[in-house]
Amino acid sequence: MDEINKEQGSSKNSSIRLTPLRGIIPARNAGVLLHDITTLRKWIRLNSVVFKVDRIDLLLAEEDVGVWVDLCDFATTEQVVLSPRITVSSKPEVFATLLENGIHDLCLDYDRADLKSLEDWLHLAKEKEIPVRVRVLPVAISEDVERLAVILADACAVSVDLNNPFLQRNDLQQEERAAWVARMNTLTRLLGENRVDVALTGLPFCHVEENNLPYAMNSRQFFSDHLQYHKDSFVFAERVFRFGSGRVSKAIENQLARKTSLHNLIDASLFPWIMDYPRFYIRVWMFHKLTRHLPFMHRDLRPLPENLDAYENELQKYQKLINKEQGAVCSLCRFCNVCDRETR
């Protein structure tokens, strides 16, 4: 436990955030289809060679234990360390072989209110001396927040996340949101008081209690905090999560081919075709190239105001524009310059 805290630079002892070198790979896509072993190997190599990470979280279901040994052997040759990321609802006995062989650490997704399963997982990991990181979703925070905080005290790090892009999204009803936000704040405060390394992500800062502001983070902080993931690895995994193995494999090969031949510009141009909508993309691009030099596409330069009244009028117009874009509440908030306003 001390070793992983030294490695991660625990925020309990220092206010300096260390850039994360942990990647992420979901073994299955959003349609719950398992990627083939070759695609997963390529994905590990992408994280190692292109993203330069030294640790990777591999999202596993109970049926995916069979691919773990093969991928671990391949990760060793790529000089990266694999850590399983498992939902708490999975049965510990299914992963017994995996835990017996020894792993760097374990990441648990607490996505439903099941205190017994969470307690069993943390107890098992403690017996095996395996450090555990837990990611908590608001729908999993029961009314007994105090007990949940006591159970999570055995984790080396906890991230309280409003959303998790790699799990089924649970949209909250309007009347439920205030209660869940309050529970997220309460859990974060209790964990902080218990000196657990905790992060609060996804909430606009105006919904964060004053005492929890040191634990809250916007999107820029999210990708610079040691509890989170390398930005390029996370964004890539999030974007291809809905794709099947064939399309994911092509996207990975495109990234791996960069700067390895004289055709780097071709690879860079091809990537949006694979990731987005090729026909729509190329038509918009051609229209832009053909019309960008036409006179009506250029705005005339506006002269600067000549006196103080004119300056004040322009400032009022600008303030009205900001109020319209951000809304009356966000535009007047003291966190408007640092808050994402939109939840992750």
CSV table of C-alpha atoms in Angstrom, one decimal:
chain,number,residue,atom,x,y,z
A,1,MET,CA,0.0,0.0,0.0
A,2,ASP,CA,2.8,2.4,0.9
A,3,GLU,CA,4.5,1.6,-2.4
A,4,ILE,CA,1.5,2.5,-4.6
A,5,ASN,CA,1.0,5.8,-2.6
A,6,LYS,CA,4.6,6.7,-3.2
A,7,GLU,CA,4.2,5.8,-6.9
A,8,GLN,CA,1.0,7.9,-7.3
A,9,GLY,CA,2.1,10.8,-5.2
A,10,SER,CA,-0.9,10.9,-2.8
A,11,SER,CA,-2.7,14.2,-2.8
A,12,LYS,CA,-3.1,13.8,1.0
A,13,ASN,CA,0.6,14.8,1.5
A,14,SER,CA,1.1,17.1,-1.5
A,15,SER,CA,-0.9,19.7,-3.5
A,16,ILE,CA,1.2,18.9,-6.6
A,17,ARG,CA,-0.8,16.8,-9.2
A,18,LEU,CA,1.2,14.2,-11.1
A,19,THR,CA,0.3,13.7,-14.7
A,20,PRO,CA,-1.3,10.2,-15.1
A,21,LEU,CA,0.5,7.6,-17.0
A,22,ARG,CA,-2.3,5.1,-16.9
A,23,GLY,CA,-4.2,4.1,-20.0
A,24,ILE,CA,-7.6,2.4,-20.4
A,25,ILE,CA,-8.9,-0.4,-22.7
A,26,PRO,CA,-12.4,-1.7,-22.6
A,27,ALA,CA,-12.4,-5.4,-23.6
A,28,ARG,CA,-16.0,-5.1,-24.9
A,29,ASN,CA,-17.7,-2.4,-26.9
A,30,ALA,CA,-20.9,-0.6,-26.0
A,31,GLY,CA,-22.9,-3.4,-27.6
A,32,VAL,CA,-21.3,-5.8,-25.1
A,33,LEU,CA,-19.3,-7.6,-27.9
A,34,LEU,CA,-15.9,-8.9,-26.9
A,35,HIS,CA,-13.0,-7.6,-29.1
A,36,ASP,CA,-10.8,-10.3,-30.6
A,37,ILE,CA,-7.5,-11.0,-29.0
A,38,THR,CA,-5.5,-9.4,-31.9
A,39,THR,CA,-7.3,-6.1,-31.6
A,40,LEU,CA,-6.7,-6.0,-27.9
A,41,ARG,CA,-3.0,-6.7,-28.4
A,42,LYS,CA,-2.8,-3.9,-30.9
A,43,TRP,CA,-4.6,-1.6,-28.4
A,44,ILE,CA,-2.0,-2.5,-25.7
A,45,ARG,CA,0.8,-1.6,-28.2
A,46,LEU,CA,-0.9,1.7,-29.1
A,47,ASN,CA,-0.9,2.7,-25.4
A,48,SER,CA,2.7,1.7,-24.9
A,49,VAL,CA,4.2,3.0,-28.1
A,50,VAL,CA,2.1,6.1,-29.0
A,51,PHE,CA,0.5,7.2,-25.7
A,52,LYS,CA,3.7,6.3,-23.7
A,53,VAL,CA,1.8,4.9,-20.7
A,54,ASP,CA,3.3,2.4,-18.3
A,55,ARG,CA,0.0,1.1,-16.8
A,56,ILE,CA,-3.3,0.1,-18.3
A,57,ASP,CA,-6.7,-0.6,-16.9
A,58,LEU,CA,-8.4,-3.4,-18.8
A,59,LEU,CA,-12.2,-3.4,-18.4
A,60,LEU,CA,-13.3,-7.0,-17.9
A,61,ALA,CA,-16.5,-8.9,-17.6
A,62,GLU,CA,-16.9,-12.2,-15.9
A,63,GLU,CA,-16.7,-14.0,-19.2
A,64,ASP,CA,-13.4,-12.3,-20.2
A,65,VAL,CA,-11.1,-14.0,-17.6
A,66,GLY,CA,-9.8,-16.3,-20.3
A,67,VAL,CA,-8.1,-13.5,-22.2
A,68,TRP,CA,-6.4,-12.1,-19.2
A,69,VAL,CA,-3.3,-14.4,-19.1
A,70,ASP,CA,-2.6,-14.0,-22.8
A,71,LEU,CA,-2.9,-10.3,-22.6
A,72,CYS,CA,-0.7,-10.1,-19.5
A,73,ASP,CA,2.1,-12.0,-21.2
A,74,PHE,CA,1.9,-9.7,-24.2
A,75,ALA,CA,1.8,-6.6,-22.0
A,76,THR,CA,5.0,-7.8,-20.3
A,77,THR,CA,6.8,-7.8,-23.7
A,78,GLU,CA,5.5,-4.3,-24.3
A,79,GLN,CA,6.8,-3.2,-20.9
A,80,VAL,CA,3.4,-2.1,-19.5
A,81,VAL,CA,1.5,-3.4,-16.5
A,82,LEU,CA,-2.1,-4.5,-16.8
A,83,SER,CA,-4.7,-3.9,-14.0
A,84,PRO,CA,-8.2,-5.4,-14.1
A,85,ARG,CA,-11.1,-3.0,-13.9
A,86,ILE,CA,-14.2,-4.9,-12.7
A,87,THR,CA,-17.7,-4.0,-11.7
A,88,VAL,CA,-18.6,-4.8,-8.1
A,89,SER,CA,-21.5,-6.9,-9.2
A,90,SER,CA,-19.0,-9.5,-10.6
A,91,LYS,CA,-18.4,-12.6,-8.5
A,92,PRO,CA,-15.0,-12.6,-6.8
A,93,GLU,CA,-14.7,-16.4,-7.2
A,94,VAL,CA,-14.7,-16.0,-11.0
A,95,PHE,CA,-11.5,-13.9,-10.7
A,96,ALA,CA,-9.9,-16.1,-8.1
A,97,THR,CA,-7.2,-17.4,-10.5
A,98,LEU,CA,-6.5,-13.8,-11.6
A,99,LEU,CA,-6.1,-12.6,-8.0
A,100,GLU,CA,-4.0,-15.6,-7.0
A,101,ASN,CA,-1.4,-14.9,-9.7
A,102,GLY,CA,-0.8,-11.4,-8.3
A,103,ILE,CA,-1.7,-8.1,-9.9
A,104,HIS,CA,-0.3,-4.6,-9.7
A,105,ASP,CA,-3.6,-3.2,-8.4
A,106,LEU,CA,-7.3,-3.5,-8.9
A,107,CYS,CA,-10.0,-1.0,-10.0
A,108,LEU,CA,-13.6,-1.5,-9.0
A,109,ASP,CA,-16.6,0.1,-10.6
A,110,TYR,CA,-19.2,0.6,-7.9
A,111,ASP,CA,-22.2,1.1,-10.2
A,112,ARG,CA,-25.1,-0.2,-8.0
A,113,ALA,CA,-26.0,0.1,-4.4
A,114,ASP,CA,-24.6,-3.3,-3.2
A,115,LEU,CA,-22.6,-2.7,0.0
A,116,LYS,CA,-22.2,-6.4,0.7
A,117,SER,CA,-20.5,-7.1,-2.7
A,118,LEU,CA,-18.3,-4.0,-2.3
A,119,GLU,CA,-17.3,-5.1,1.2
A,120,ASP,CA,-16.5,-8.6,0.0
A,121,TRP,CA,-14.3,-7.3,-2.8
A,122,LEU,CA,-12.3,-5.0,-0.5
A,123,HIS,CA,-12.0,-7.6,2.1
A,124,LEU,CA,-10.6,-10.1,-0.4
A,125,ALA,CA,-8.2,-7.6,-1.9
A,126,LYS,CA,-7.0,-6.8,1.6
A,127,GLU,CA,-6.3,-10.5,2.3
A,128,LYS,CA,-4.4,-10.7,-0.9
A,129,GLU,CA,-2.6,-7.4,-0.2
A,130,ILE,CA,-3.8,-5.9,-3.5
A,131,PRO,CA,-4.2,-2.1,-3.6
A,132,VAL,CA,-7.8,-1.1,-4.7
A,133,ARG,CA,-9.0,1.9,-6.5
A,134,VAL,CA,-12.8,2.4,-6.5
A,135,ARG,CA,-14.9,4.5,-8.9
A,136,VAL,CA,-18.3,5.4,-7.5
A,137,LEU,CA,-21.4,6.4,-9.5
A,138,PRO,CA,-24.1,8.5,-7.9
A,139,VAL,CA,-26.8,5.9,-8.5
A,140,ALA,CA,-24.8,3.5,-6.3
A,141,ILE,CA,-24.7,5.8,-3.3
A,142,SER,CA,-27.3,4.5,-1.0
A,143,GLU,CA,-29.0,6.5,1.8
A,144,ASP,CA,-26.6,5.0,4.3
A,145,VAL,CA,-23.7,7.2,3.1
A,146,GLU,CA,-21.8,6.9,6.4
A,147,ARG,CA,-21.5,3.1,6.1
A,148,LEU,CA,-20.4,3.4,2.5
A,149,ALA,CA,-17.7,5.8,3.6
A,150,VAL,CA,-16.5,3.4,6.3
A,151,ILE,CA,-16.3,0.5,3.8
A,152,LEU,CA,-14.4,2.7,1.2
A,153,ALA,CA,-11.8,3.6,3.9
A,154,ASP,CA,-10.0,0.4,3.0
A,155,ALA,CA,-9.5,1.6,-0.6
A,156,CYS,CA,-6.2,3.4,-1.5
A,157,ALA,CA,-8.1,5.8,-3.8
A,158,VAL,CA,-11.7,6.7,-4.6
A,159,SER,CA,-13.1,8.7,-7.5
A,160,VAL,CA,-16.8,9.9,-7.1
A,161,ASP,CA,-17.9,10.3,-10.7
A,162,LEU,CA,-21.1,11.8,-12.0
A,163,ASN,CA,-20.8,9.8,-15.2
A,164,ASN,CA,-18.9,6.8,-16.5
A,165,PRO,CA,-18.7,6.6,-20.3
A,166,PHE,CA,-17.8,2.8,-20.2
A,167,LEU,CA,-20.9,1.7,-18.3
A,168,GLN,CA,-24.6,1.9,-19.1
A,169,ARG,CA,-25.7,5.4,-18.5
A,170,ASN,CA,-28.3,5.9,-15.8
A,171,ASP,CA,-30.2,9.1,-16.5
A,172,LEU,CA,-31.5,10.6,-13.3
A,173,GLN,CA,-35.0,12.1,-13.0
A,174,GLN,CA,-35.1,15.9,-12.2
A,175,GLU,CA,-36.4,15.3,-8.7
A,176,GLU,CA,-33.7,12.8,-8.0
A,177,ARG,CA,-30.7,14.9,-9.0
A,178,ALA,CA,-30.6,17.1,-5.9
A,179,ALA,CA,-30.6,14.1,-3.7
A,180,TRP,CA,-27.8,12.4,-5.6
A,181,VAL,CA,-25.7,15.5,-5.7
A,182,ALA,CA,-26.1,15.9,-1.9
A,183,ARG,CA,-25.0,12.3,-1.4
A,184,MET,CA,-21.9,12.7,-3.7
A,185,ASN,CA,-20.9,15.8,-1.6
A,186,THR,CA,-21.5,13.9,1.7
A,187,LEU,CA,-19.5,10.9,0.6
A,188,THR,CA,-16.6,13.0,-0.7
A,189,ARG,CA,-16.5,15.0,2.6
A,190,LEU,CA,-16.6,11.9,4.7
A,191,LEU,CA,-13.8,10.2,2.7
A,192,GLY,CA,-11.7,13.4,2.9
A,193,GLU,CA,-12.2,13.4,6.7
A,194,ASN,CA,-11.0,9.8,6.8
A,195,ARG,CA,-7.9,10.8,4.8
A,196,VAL,CA,-8.8,8.7,1.8
A,197,ASP,CA,-7.3,9.9,-1.5
A,198,VAL,CA,-10.6,11.1,-3.1
A,199,ALA,CA,-11.6,13.0,-6.3
A,200,LEU,CA,-15.0,14.4,-7.2
A,201,THR,CA,-15.5,14.7,-11.0
A,202,GLY,CA,-18.3,15.7,-13.4
A,203,LEU,CA,-20.1,18.2,-11.1
A,204,PRO,CA,-20.3,21.9,-12.0
A,205,PHE,CA,-18.5,23.8,-9.3
A,206,CYS,CA,-21.6,25.6,-8.1
A,207,HIS,CA,-23.0,22.2,-7.0
A,208,VAL,CA,-19.9,21.3,-5.0
A,209,GLU,CA,-19.9,22.1,-1.2
A,210,GLU,CA,-17.2,24.6,-0.1
A,211,ASN,CA,-15.3,22.0,1.9
A,212,ASN,CA,-15.2,19.7,-1.1
A,213,LEU,CA,-13.7,22.2,-3.6
A,214,PRO,CA,-10.2,20.9,-3.0
A,215,TYR,CA,-11.3,17.5,-4.3
A,216,ALA,CA,-13.4,18.7,-7.2
A,217,MET,CA,-11.9,19.0,-10.7
A,218,ASN,CA,-12.8,20.2,-14.1
A,219,SER,CA,-11.9,18.5,-17.4
A,220,ARG,CA,-8.4,19.9,-17.5
A,221,GLN,CA,-7.7,18.8,-14.0
A,222,PHE,CA,-9.3,15.5,-14.7
A,223,PHE,CA,-6.6,14.6,-17.2
A,224,SER,CA,-3.8,15.9,-15.0
A,225,ASP,CA,-4.7,14.1,-11.8
A,226,HIS,CA,-2.8,11.0,-10.8
A,227,LEU,CA,-6.1,9.1,-10.0
A,228,GLN,CA,-7.3,9.5,-13.6
A,229,TYR,CA,-6.2,8.4,-17.0
A,230,HIS,CA,-3.9,9.6,-19.7
A,231,LYS,CA,-5.9,12.0,-21.9
A,232,ASP,CA,-5.1,10.6,-25.3
A,233,SER,CA,-5.7,7.0,-24.1
A,234,PHE,CA,-9.0,7.9,-22.4
A,235,VAL,CA,-10.4,10.0,-25.3
A,236,PHE,CA,-9.5,7.3,-27.9
A,237,ALA,CA,-11.2,4.6,-25.8
A,238,GLU,CA,-14.2,6.8,-25.3
A,239,ARG,CA,-14.6,7.6,-29.0
A,240,VAL,CA,-14.2,4.0,-30.3
A,241,PHE,CA,-16.3,2.4,-27.5
A,242,ARG,CA,-19.3,2.1,-29.8
A,243,PHE,CA,-17.4,0.4,-32.6
A,244,GLY,CA,-16.8,-3.3,-33.4
A,245,SER,CA,-13.4,-4.9,-33.6
A,246,GLY,CA,-12.9,-4.3,-37.3
A,247,ARG,CA,-13.3,-0.6,-37.1
A,248,VAL,CA,-11.3,-0.3,-33.8
A,249,SER,CA,-8.5,-2.3,-35.4
A,250,LYS,CA,-8.3,0.0,-38.4
A,251,ALA,CA,-8.3,3.1,-36.1
A,252,ILE,CA,-5.4,1.6,-34.0
A,253,GLU,CA,-3.4,0.6,-37.1
A,254,ASN,CA,-3.8,4.2,-38.4
A,255,GLN,CA,-2.4,5.6,-35.2
A,256,LEU,CA,0.5,3.1,-35.1
A,257,ALA,CA,1.4,3.9,-38.7
A,258,ARG,CA,2.0,7.6,-37.9
A,259,LYS,CA,5.6,8.8,-38.5
A,260,THR,CA,6.7,5.4,-39.7
A,261,SER,CA,6.6,6.2,-43.4
A,262,LEU,CA,6.5,9.0,-45.9
A,263,HIS,CA,2.7,8.8,-46.0
A,264,ASN,CA,2.0,10.4,-42.6
A,265,LEU,CA,-0.3,13.0,-44.2
A,266,ILE,CA,-2.3,10.3,-45.8
A,267,ASP,CA,-2.7,8.5,-42.5
A,268,ALA,CA,-3.7,11.7,-40.8
A,269,SER,CA,-6.3,12.5,-43.5
A,270,LEU,CA,-7.7,8.9,-43.4
A,271,PHE,CA,-8.2,8.9,-39.6
A,272,PRO,CA,-11.4,11.1,-39.6
A,273,TRP,CA,-12.9,8.8,-42.3
A,274,ILE,CA,-12.5,5.8,-39.9
A,275,MET,CA,-13.7,7.6,-36.7
A,276,ASP,CA,-16.5,9.8,-38.0
A,277,TYR,CA,-18.8,9.9,-41.0
A,278,PRO,CA,-16.7,9.7,-44.2
A,279,ARG,CA,-19.2,10.9,-46.8
A,280,PHE,CA,-20.5,13.8,-44.7
A,281,TYR,CA,-16.9,14.8,-43.7
A,282,ILE,CA,-15.5,14.9,-47.2
A,283,ARG,CA,-18.4,16.9,-48.6
A,284,VAL,CA,-18.1,19.5,-45.9
A,285,TRP,CA,-14.3,19.7,-46.3
A,286,MET,CA,-14.7,20.1,-50.1
A,287,PHE,CA,-17.3,22.8,-49.7
A,288,HIS,CA,-15.0,24.7,-47.2
A,289,LYS,CA,-12.0,24.4,-49.6
A,290,LEU,CA,-14.0,25.8,-52.5
A,291,THR,CA,-15.8,28.6,-50.7
A,292,ARG,CA,-13.3,29.9,-48.1
A,293,HIS,CA,-11.8,32.5,-50.5
A,294,LEU,CA,-15.0,34.0,-51.7
A,295,PRO,CA,-15.6,37.6,-50.7
A,296,PHE,CA,-18.9,36.9,-48.9
A,297,MET,CA,-17.2,34.4,-46.6
A,298,HIS,CA,-15.0,37.1,-45.1
A,299,ARG,CA,-16.1,39.4,-42.3
A,300,ASP,CA,-15.3,43.1,-42.5
A,301,LEU,CA,-13.0,44.4,-39.8
A,302,ARG,CA,-14.9,46.4,-37.2
A,303,PRO,CA,-13.4,49.7,-36.2
A,304,LEU,CA,-12.5,50.3,-32.5
A,305,PRO,CA,-14.8,52.4,-30.4
A,306,GLU,CA,-13.7,56.1,-30.4
A,307,ASN,CA,-14.8,57.1,-26.9
A,308,LEU,CA,-15.6,55.8,-23.4
A,309,ASP,CA,-19.4,55.6,-24.0
A,310,ALA,CA,-18.8,53.5,-27.1
A,311,TYR,CA,-16.5,51.2,-25.2
A,312,GLU,CA,-19.1,50.7,-22.4
A,313,ASN,CA,-21.8,50.0,-25.0
A,314,GLU,CA,-19.7,47.3,-26.6
A,315,LEU,CA,-19.0,45.8,-23.2
A,316,GLN,CA,-22.7,45.7,-22.4
A,317,LYS,CA,-23.3,43.9,-25.8
A,318,TYR,CA,-20.6,41.4,-25.0
A,319,GLN,CA,-22.0,40.8,-21.5
A,320,LYS,CA,-25.5,40.2,-23.0
A,321,LEU,CA,-23.9,37.7,-25.5
A,322,ILE,CA,-22.2,35.8,-22.6
A,323,ASN,CA,-25.4,35.8,-20.6
A,324,LYS,CA,-27.2,34.3,-23.6
A,325,GLU,CA,-24.6,31.6,-24.2
A,326,GLN,CA,-23.9,30.6,-20.6
A,327,GLY,CA,-27.2,31.4,-19.0
A,328,ALA,CA,-28.0,33.9,-16.3
A,329,VAL,CA,-26.8,31.6,-13.5
A,330,CYS,CA,-23.5,30.4,-14.9
A,331,SER,CA,-22.5,33.8,-16.3
A,332,LEU,CA,-22.7,35.4,-12.8
A,333,CYS,CA,-21.0,32.5,-11.0
A,334,ARG,CA,-17.6,33.0,-9.5
A,335,PHE,CA,-16.4,29.8,-11.0
A,336,CYS,CA,-17.5,30.7,-14.6
A,337,ASN,CA,-13.9,31.0,-15.9
A,338,VAL,CA,-12.7,27.6,-14.5
A,339,CYS,CA,-15.9,25.4,-14.5
A,340,ASP,CA,-16.8,23.3,-17.5
A,341,ARG,CA,-20.5,24.0,-16.9
A,342,GLU,CA,-21.4,20.9,-18.8
A,343,THR,CA,-21.0,17.6,-16.9
A,344,ARG,CA,-18.7,14.9,-18.2
